[in-house]
Amino acid sequence: MEQCKCSTQIRGLTVRKRDGVIIHDVTLDVHHGEIMAIIGRNGAGKTTLLKALLGRIPYTGSITFTNPKGERVEKPRIGYVPQNMVFDRSTPMTVADMLCANLSSFPIWLGHKKEKLARADAMLQKVGGKNLLQKQLGNLSGGEMQRVLLAFALEPMPDMLLLDEPVSAVDRKGIEVFYDLVTSLRSEYHMPVILVSHDLSHVARYATRAALLDRTILVSGDVKTVMDSPQVRETFGLDVVGGARA
Ligand SMILES: Nc1ncnc2c1ncn2[C@@H]1O[C@H](COP(=O)(O)OP(=O)(O)OP(=O)(O)O)[C@@H](O)[C@H]1O
């Protein structure tokens, strides 16, 4: 499989909405092969930063993607696992319907072609969800839904993966399985991952670098440096020792 390619350079990124500035002058580099955790209080602008990276909202400043040779990549493939997915839980739609719809323009009510179903199954196997194919979306647990969303984000294999609080409503075992998967994607495909999280112990355990955002980047660097910084202690109001609550 082709190795994932994109590093990103964010320079002077500012997002404004009617009520004023949401994020201001954000400058950050994320290199391929690293898991960059974005941490910060509620409303600090973390999701807004991801939306700007996805090109879903207008911004000023620049976001540049480059391959390992330093060449610019104009349209990188970016996989996104959102904070949550709002949908009608009574929908008869199955995981197979969702994944196959992503794989073809064939209307799902006409059934699925065998090869698409096999591919959807392979996508699920990659994320440890091999028995989920025929389940209805409304019957999935939080952890199962996260795996389906991850499978969805990985087809086609992206150049960069964005995860927004991917483990809310997921139990401890499910969280570990999810992060182990993300870690293996990083090592197997050298995929850069940007992870928004409130859980500092997960950040300490799984991220390679971190940045504290509060409308702008207050501190960034290796995880320990960021965790030990006065800015993080002040924001989260706790002693952080090696990334865990003291
Ligand atoms: N479309 C919008 N219009 C106006 N304000 C918005 C819009 N989207 C977000 N905001 C505001 O921007 C701020 C940052 O929101 P954002 O969702 O990026 O924060 P966050 O750090 O991800 O928060 P949380 O940790 O609570 O998920 C919030 O005050 C929010 O109300």
CSV table of C-alpha atoms and ligand atoms in Angstrom, one decimal:
chain,number,residue,atom,x,y,z
A,1,MET,CA,0.0,0.0,0.0
A,2,GLU,CA,1.2,3.5,-0.9
A,3,GLN,CA,2.5,5.4,2.1
A,4,CYS,CA,0.6,8.4,3.2
A,5,LYS,CA,2.2,11.6,2.2
A,6,CYS,CA,1.0,14.8,3.7
A,7,SER,CA,2.6,17.0,6.3
A,8,THR,CA,0.8,20.3,6.9
A,9,GLN,CA,1.9,23.8,7.6
A,10,ILE,CA,-0.7,26.1,9.2
A,11,ARG,CA,0.3,29.7,9.1
A,12,GLY,CA,-1.6,32.7,10.7
A,13,LEU,CA,-4.9,30.8,10.5
A,14,THR,CA,-7.8,33.0,11.6
A,15,VAL,CA,-11.5,32.1,11.5
A,16,ARG,CA,-14.2,34.8,12.0
A,17,LYS,CA,-17.9,34.3,12.5
A,18,ARG,CA,-20.6,36.9,13.0
A,19,ASP,CA,-19.9,37.2,16.7
A,20,GLY,CA,-16.2,37.8,16.3
A,21,VAL,CA,-12.9,35.9,16.0
A,22,ILE,CA,-13.1,32.1,16.8
A,23,ILE,CA,-9.5,31.2,16.3
A,24,HIS,CA,-6.7,33.7,15.7
A,25,ASP,CA,-3.2,33.5,14.1
A,26,VAL,CA,-2.8,29.8,14.6
A,27,THR,CA,0.6,28.6,13.4
A,28,LEU,CA,1.4,24.9,13.6
A,29,ASP,CA,3.2,22.1,11.7
A,30,VAL,CA,2.1,18.5,11.7
A,31,HIS,CA,4.5,16.0,10.1
A,32,HIS,CA,3.7,12.7,8.5
A,33,GLY,CA,4.1,9.8,11.0
A,34,GLU,CA,3.1,11.8,14.0
A,35,ILE,CA,0.0,11.9,16.2
A,36,MET,CA,-0.6,15.5,17.1
A,37,ALA,CA,-3.1,16.1,19.9
A,38,ILE,CA,-4.9,19.4,20.1
A,39,ILE,CA,-6.1,20.0,23.6
A,40,GLY,CA,-8.0,23.0,25.2
A,41,ARG,CA,-11.0,24.0,27.2
A,42,ASN,CA,-14.5,23.8,25.8
A,43,GLY,CA,-15.1,26.4,23.1
A,44,ALA,CA,-11.4,26.9,22.5
A,45,GLY,CA,-11.8,26.4,18.8
A,46,LYS,CA,-10.5,22.8,18.4
A,47,THR,CA,-13.3,21.6,16.1
A,48,THR,CA,-13.1,24.9,14.2
A,49,LEU,CA,-9.5,24.2,13.5
A,50,LEU,CA,-10.3,20.7,12.1
A,51,LYS,CA,-13.1,22.2,9.9
A,52,ALA,CA,-10.6,24.7,8.5
A,53,LEU,CA,-8.2,21.8,7.7
A,54,LEU,CA,-11.1,20.1,5.9
A,55,GLY,CA,-11.8,23.2,3.9
A,56,ARG,CA,-15.3,23.4,5.2
A,57,ILE,CA,-15.2,26.9,6.6
A,58,PRO,CA,-13.7,30.2,5.3
A,59,TYR,CA,-10.5,31.4,6.9
A,60,THR,CA,-7.6,33.7,6.4
A,61,GLY,CA,-4.0,32.7,6.7
A,62,SER,CA,-2.7,29.6,4.9
A,63,ILE,CA,-2.9,25.8,5.2
A,64,THR,CA,-0.3,24.0,3.0
A,65,PHE,CA,0.1,20.3,2.5
A,66,THR,CA,3.4,18.8,1.3
A,67,ASN,CA,4.6,15.4,0.4
A,68,PRO,CA,7.9,13.9,1.9
A,69,LYS,CA,9.8,15.5,-1.0
A,70,GLY,CA,8.5,18.9,0.1
A,71,GLU,CA,6.3,19.2,-2.9
A,72,ARG,CA,2.9,20.9,-2.5
A,73,VAL,CA,-0.1,18.6,-2.5
A,74,GLU,CA,-3.1,20.7,-3.7
A,75,LYS,CA,-6.0,18.3,-2.8
A,76,PRO,CA,-4.9,15.8,-0.1
A,77,ARG,CA,-7.3,13.1,0.9
A,78,ILE,CA,-8.3,13.8,4.5
A,79,GLY,CA,-10.2,11.2,6.6
A,80,TYR,CA,-12.4,12.6,9.4
A,81,VAL,CA,-13.9,10.9,12.4
A,82,PRO,CA,-16.4,13.4,13.8
A,83,GLN,CA,-17.2,14.1,17.5
A,84,ASN,CA,-20.6,12.5,17.0
A,85,MET,CA,-23.0,11.6,14.2
A,86,VAL,CA,-26.5,12.8,14.4
A,87,PHE,CA,-29.0,10.5,12.6
A,88,ASP,CA,-32.4,9.0,13.0
A,89,ARG,CA,-31.8,5.8,15.2
A,90,SER,CA,-34.9,4.2,13.6
A,91,THR,CA,-33.4,4.3,10.2
A,92,PRO,CA,-33.3,0.8,8.5
A,93,MET,CA,-29.9,1.7,7.0
A,94,THR,CA,-27.2,-0.9,7.8
A,95,VAL,CA,-23.5,-0.5,8.1
A,96,ALA,CA,-23.2,-2.3,4.7
A,97,ASP,CA,-25.6,0.3,3.2
A,98,MET,CA,-23.4,3.1,4.5
A,99,LEU,CA,-20.1,1.7,3.4
A,100,CYS,CA,-21.3,0.5,0.0
A,101,ALA,CA,-22.9,3.9,-0.7
A,102,ASN,CA,-19.5,5.4,-0.2
A,103,LEU,CA,-18.0,2.8,-2.6
A,104,SER,CA,-20.3,3.2,-5.6
A,105,SER,CA,-22.9,5.4,-7.3
A,106,PHE,CA,-25.2,2.3,-7.4
A,107,PRO,CA,-28.5,3.1,-5.5
A,108,ILE,CA,-28.4,1.2,-2.2
A,109,TRP,CA,-32.1,0.2,-2.5
A,110,LEU,CA,-31.2,-2.0,-5.5
A,111,GLY,CA,-28.9,-4.1,-3.2
A,112,HIS,CA,-25.2,-4.3,-3.1
A,113,LYS,CA,-22.8,-5.8,-5.6
A,114,LYS,CA,-20.8,-8.7,-4.3
A,115,GLU,CA,-17.5,-7.1,-4.8
A,116,LYS,CA,-18.6,-3.9,-3.0
A,117,LEU,CA,-19.9,-5.9,0.0
A,118,ALA,CA,-16.5,-7.8,0.1
A,119,ARG,CA,-14.7,-4.5,0.1
A,120,ALA,CA,-16.9,-3.0,2.8
A,121,ASP,CA,-16.3,-6.2,4.8
A,122,ALA,CA,-12.5,-5.8,4.3
A,123,MET,CA,-12.8,-2.1,5.5
A,124,LEU,CA,-14.5,-3.3,8.7
A,125,GLN,CA,-11.9,-6.0,9.3
A,126,LYS,CA,-9.2,-3.4,9.1
A,127,VAL,CA,-10.8,-1.7,12.1
A,128,GLY,CA,-11.7,-4.8,14.1
A,129,GLY,CA,-15.4,-4.7,13.2
A,130,LYS,CA,-15.8,-7.8,11.2
A,131,ASN,CA,-19.3,-8.7,12.5
A,132,LEU,CA,-20.8,-5.3,12.0
A,133,LEU,CA,-21.6,-5.4,8.3
A,134,GLN,CA,-25.3,-6.3,8.5
A,135,LYS,CA,-26.1,-4.4,11.7
A,136,GLN,CA,-28.5,-1.5,11.6
A,137,LEU,CA,-26.8,1.9,12.3
A,138,GLY,CA,-29.3,2.6,15.1
A,139,ASN,CA,-28.3,-0.6,16.9
A,140,LEU,CA,-24.5,0.1,17.1
A,141,SER,CA,-22.9,0.8,20.4
A,142,GLY,CA,-20.7,4.0,20.8
A,143,GLY,CA,-17.5,2.0,20.2
A,144,GLU,CA,-18.9,0.1,17.2
A,145,MET,CA,-20.1,3.4,15.6
A,146,GLN,CA,-16.6,4.8,16.1
A,147,ARG,CA,-15.1,1.8,14.3
A,148,VAL,CA,-17.6,2.2,11.4
A,149,LEU,CA,-16.8,5.9,11.2
A,150,LEU,CA,-13.0,5.1,11.2
A,151,ALA,CA,-13.6,2.5,8.4
A,152,PHE,CA,-15.5,5.1,6.5
A,153,ALA,CA,-12.7,7.6,6.9
A,154,LEU,CA,-10.1,5.1,5.7
A,155,GLU,CA,-11.6,4.4,2.3
A,156,PRO,CA,-9.9,5.6,0.2
A,157,MET,CA,-6.8,5.6,2.4
A,158,PRO,CA,-6.3,9.2,3.4
A,159,ASP,CA,-3.1,11.3,3.4
A,160,MET,CA,-4.1,12.6,6.8
A,161,LEU,CA,-6.6,11.5,9.5
A,162,LEU,CA,-8.5,14.0,11.7
A,163,LEU,CA,-10.1,12.6,14.9
A,164,ASP,CA,-12.5,14.8,16.9
A,165,GLU,CA,-13.0,13.4,20.4
A,166,PRO,CA,-13.3,9.9,18.9
A,167,VAL,CA,-13.9,8.0,22.1
A,168,SER,CA,-16.8,9.9,23.8
A,169,ALA,CA,-19.4,7.3,24.8
A,170,VAL,CA,-17.0,4.5,24.3
A,171,ASP,CA,-16.0,2.2,27.2
A,172,ARG,CA,-12.4,1.8,28.4
A,173,LYS,CA,-11.7,-1.4,26.4
A,174,GLY,CA,-13.2,0.2,23.3
A,175,ILE,CA,-11.0,3.3,23.8
A,176,GLU,CA,-7.9,1.2,24.0
A,177,VAL,CA,-8.9,-0.8,20.9
A,178,PHE,CA,-9.6,2.4,19.0
A,179,TYR,CA,-6.3,4.1,19.9
A,180,ASP,CA,-4.3,0.9,19.2
A,181,LEU,CA,-5.8,0.9,15.8
A,182,VAL,CA,-4.9,4.6,15.2
A,183,THR,CA,-1.4,3.9,16.5
A,184,SER,CA,-1.0,1.0,14.0
A,185,LEU,CA,-2.2,3.2,11.2
A,186,ARG,CA,0.4,5.6,12.1
A,187,SER,CA,3.2,3.1,12.1
A,188,GLU,CA,2.0,1.0,9.2
A,189,TYR,CA,1.1,3.8,6.8
A,190,HIS,CA,3.1,6.6,8.3
A,191,MET,CA,-0.2,8.5,8.4
A,192,PRO,CA,-0.2,11.8,10.2
A,193,VAL,CA,-3.1,12.0,12.7
A,194,ILE,CA,-4.5,15.2,14.3
A,195,LEU,CA,-6.4,14.2,17.4
A,196,VAL,CA,-8.7,16.5,19.4
A,197,SER,CA,-9.0,15.2,22.9
A,198,HIS,CA,-10.0,16.4,26.4
A,199,ASP,CA,-8.5,13.3,28.0
A,200,LEU,CA,-4.9,14.2,29.0
A,201,SER,CA,-4.0,10.6,29.9
A,202,HIS,CA,-4.9,9.4,26.4
A,203,VAL,CA,-2.9,12.2,25.0
A,204,ALA,CA,0.1,11.3,27.1
A,205,ARG,CA,-0.2,7.7,26.1
A,206,TYR,CA,-0.9,7.9,22.4
A,207,ALA,CA,0.1,11.2,21.0
A,208,THR,CA,3.7,12.0,19.8
A,209,ARG,CA,3.2,15.8,20.1
A,210,ALA,CA,0.6,18.1,21.5
A,211,ALA,CA,-0.6,21.7,21.2
A,212,LEU,CA,-2.7,23.7,23.6
A,213,LEU,CA,-5.3,25.8,21.8
A,214,ASP,CA,-7.2,28.7,23.3
A,215,ARG,CA,-8.2,30.7,20.2
A,216,THR,CA,-4.5,30.6,19.4
A,217,ILE,CA,-1.7,28.1,20.1
A,218,LEU,CA,-0.5,28.8,23.7
A,219,VAL,CA,2.1,26.1,23.8
A,220,SER,CA,3.2,23.2,21.5
A,221,GLY,CA,5.9,20.6,21.4
A,222,ASP,CA,6.6,17.1,22.6
A,223,VAL,CA,3.8,15.7,24.9
A,224,LYS,CA,5.8,15.9,28.1
A,225,THR,CA,6.8,19.5,27.6
A,226,VAL,CA,3.3,20.5,26.8
A,227,MET,CA,1.8,18.6,29.8
A,228,ASP,CA,4.3,20.1,32.2
A,229,SER,CA,3.7,23.6,30.9
A,230,PRO,CA,2.2,26.2,33.2
A,231,GLN,CA,-0.4,27.0,30.5
A,232,VAL,CA,-1.7,23.4,30.6
A,233,ARG,CA,-1.8,23.3,34.4
A,234,GLU,CA,-3.7,26.6,34.4
A,235,THR,CA,-6.2,25.5,31.7
A,236,PHE,CA,-7.0,22.2,33.2
A,237,GLY,CA,-6.6,23.2,36.9
A,238,LEU,CA,-4.7,20.1,37.9
A,239,ASP,CA,-1.2,18.8,38.4
A,240,VAL,CA,-0.1,16.7,35.4
A,241,VAL,CA,2.7,14.3,36.1
A,242,GLY,CA,3.9,12.5,33.0
A,243,GLY,CA,0.6,13.3,31.4
A,244,ALA,CA,-1.5,11.6,34.2
A,245,ARG,CA,-3.5,13.3,36.9
A,246,ALA,CA,-1.4,13.5,40.1
B,1,LIG,N1,-20.9,28.4,13.1
B,1,LIG,C1,-20.6,29.1,14.1
B,1,LIG,N2,-21.1,30.4,14.3
B,1,LIG,C2,-20.8,31.1,15.4
B,1,LIG,N3,-20.0,30.6,16.4
B,1,LIG,C3,-19.5,29.4,16.3
B,1,LIG,C4,-19.8,28.6,15.2
B,1,LIG,N4,-19.1,27.4,15.3
B,1,LIG,C5,-18.5,27.5,16.5
B,1,LIG,N5,-18.7,28.7,17.1
B,1,LIG,C6,-18.2,29.1,18.4
B,1,LIG,O1,-16.8,29.1,18.3
B,1,LIG,C7,-16.3,28.7,19.5
B,1,LIG,C8,-15.3,27.5,19.3
B,1,LIG,O2,-16.1,26.3,19.0
B,1,LIG,P1,-15.5,24.9,18.7
B,1,LIG,O3,-16.6,23.9,18.5
B,1,LIG,O4,-14.4,25.0,17.7
B,1,LIG,O5,-14.8,24.7,20.1
B,1,LIG,P2,-14.1,23.3,20.7
B,1,LIG,O6,-12.8,23.7,21.3
B,1,LIG,O7,-14.1,22.2,19.7
B,1,LIG,O8,-15.2,23.0,21.9
B,1,LIG,P3,-15.5,21.7,22.6
B,1,LIG,O9,-14.3,21.2,23.4
B,1,LIG,O10,-16.6,22.1,23.6
B,1,LIG,O11,-16.0,20.7,21.6
B,1,LIG,C9,-17.4,28.4,20.5
B,1,LIG,O12,-17.6,29.5,21.3
B,1,LIG,C10,-18.6,28.2,19.5
B,1,LIG,O13,-19.8,28.6,20.1
